[in-house]
C-alpha positions as CSV (number, residue, x, y, z in Angstrom):
1,M,18.7,8.6,-24.2
2,R,20.3,5.5,-22.9
3,R,19.0,4.0,-19.7
4,F,20.8,2.3,-16.9
5,V,19.9,-1.4,-16.7
6,C,21.1,-3.4,-13.7
7,K,22.9,-6.6,-14.8
8,R,21.9,-8.4,-11.6
9,C,25.4,-9.5,-11.0
10,G,25.3,-8.9,-7.2
11,A,28.5,-7.0,-7.0
12,C,26.8,-4.3,-5.0
13,C,25.9,-6.9,-2.3
14,Q,29.4,-8.2,-1.9
15,G,32.1,-7.3,0.6
16,E,33.1,-7.4,4.2
17,S,30.6,-4.7,5.2
18,T,27.0,-3.8,4.3
19,V,25.0,-0.6,4.6
20,S,24.1,1.0,7.9
21,L,20.5,0.4,9.0
22,T,18.2,3.0,10.3
23,E,15.6,2.4,12.9
24,E,13.0,2.6,10.1
25,D,14.9,-0.1,8.1
26,V,15.0,-2.4,11.2
27,L,11.2,-2.0,11.7
28,N,10.4,-2.5,8.0
29,I,12.6,-5.5,7.5
30,A,11.6,-7.2,10.7
31,N,7.9,-6.7,9.8
32,Y,8.5,-7.9,6.2
33,L,10.2,-11.1,7.6
34,G,7.5,-11.6,10.2
35,L,10.0,-11.3,13.1
36,S,10.1,-9.3,16.3
37,V,12.6,-6.5,16.2
38,E,14.6,-8.3,18.9
39,N,14.8,-11.5,16.8
40,F,15.6,-9.7,13.7
41,L,18.5,-7.8,15.4
42,K,19.8,-11.0,16.9
43,E,19.7,-13.1,13.7
44,Y,20.4,-10.7,10.9
45,T,22.4,-7.7,12.2
46,I,25.8,-6.8,13.7
47,K,26.7,-3.7,15.7
48,K,29.8,-1.9,14.4
49,G,31.1,0.7,16.9
50,E,28.7,2.5,19.2
51,N,26.3,3.9,16.6
52,R,26.4,1.7,13.5
53,L,24.2,-1.3,12.9
54,E,24.6,-3.4,9.7
55,M,23.2,-6.5,8.2
56,R,25.3,-9.5,8.8
57,V,27.8,-10.7,6.1
58,V,27.7,-14.3,5.1
59,N,30.1,-15.8,2.5
60,N,31.4,-12.3,1.8
61,H,28.0,-10.9,0.9
62,C,24.9,-9.4,2.6
63,I,22.9,-12.0,4.5
64,F,19.9,-11.1,2.3
65,F,21.6,-11.8,-1.0
66,D,20.4,-14.9,-2.7
67,E,23.5,-16.3,-4.5
68,K,21.6,-18.7,-6.8
69,E,19.2,-16.1,-8.1
70,N,21.4,-13.0,-7.7
71,L,18.5,-11.3,-6.0
72,C,17.8,-9.4,-2.8
73,L,15.6,-11.4,-0.5
74,I,14.2,-8.2,1.1
75,H,14.0,-6.2,-2.2
76,P,10.6,-4.5,-1.4
77,V,12.0,-3.1,1.9
78,K,15.7,-2.9,1.4
79,P,17.5,0.1,2.9
80,K,17.7,3.4,1.0
81,P,21.5,3.0,0.2
82,C,20.7,-0.3,-1.4
83,K,17.8,1.2,-3.4
84,D,20.0,4.1,-4.5
85,W,23.0,2.0,-5.6
86,P,24.9,2.6,-7.9
87,F,23.6,6.1,-7.8
88,P,24.4,7.4,-4.4
89,R,24.6,11.2,-3.9
90,A,28.4,11.1,-4.1
91,I,28.4,9.8,-7.7
92,W,26.9,13.1,-9.0
93,E,29.5,15.3,-7.3
94,N,32.5,14.7,-9.6
95,E,34.0,12.4,-12.2
96,E,36.5,10.9,-9.7
97,N,33.6,9.6,-7.5
98,F,31.9,8.3,-10.6
99,N,35.0,6.4,-11.7
100,I,35.4,4.8,-8.2
101,I,31.8,3.6,-8.1
102,K,32.0,2.5,-11.8
103,E,34.8,0.1,-10.8
104,S,32.3,-1.8,-8.6
105,C,29.4,-1.9,-10.9
106,P,29.7,-3.8,-14.2
107,A,26.5,-2.1,-15.5
108,L,28.1,1.3,-15.3
109,S,31.1,0.2,-17.3
110,E,29.4,1.2,-20.6
111,F,28.8,4.8,-19.3
112,S,31.0,7.9,-19.1
113,Y,30.5,10.6,-16.5
114,K,28.9,12.7,-19.2
115,D,26.4,9.9,-19.9
116,L,25.7,9.7,-16.2
117,L,24.8,13.4,-16.1
118,S,22.2,12.8,-18.9
119,L,20.6,10.2,-16.6
120,N,19.6,12.9,-14.1
121,M,16.2,11.2,-13.6
122,F,18.1,8.9,-11.1
123,K,19.6,11.8,-9.2
124,S,18.8,11.7,-5.5
125,S,17.4,14.8,-3.9
């Protein structure tokens, strides 16, 4: 069976928006960085609407994306949506969702939807 191997291209960290942060994410990341929650929120996050908190975007990528190394600077404590990507729950629902996500992930380009279903070890519960 083929396995998915991340190409470390950083495409998943690019864009005008990042993932939503939970209270647990905020606590974990602030602690990992050795910051108070207040300082972490001030320096690294942006509020979107009334209930959405995201990591800041710098140079069209997540503030924690290291452009030189194509790595996440908070990898051990990154939010669940980042850990799950490119296998969010929606990708398993149908082939259309798979194809949309596949367009944003070069490592998925060599897989078909049928291949994806054989990789069910990645499936989120």
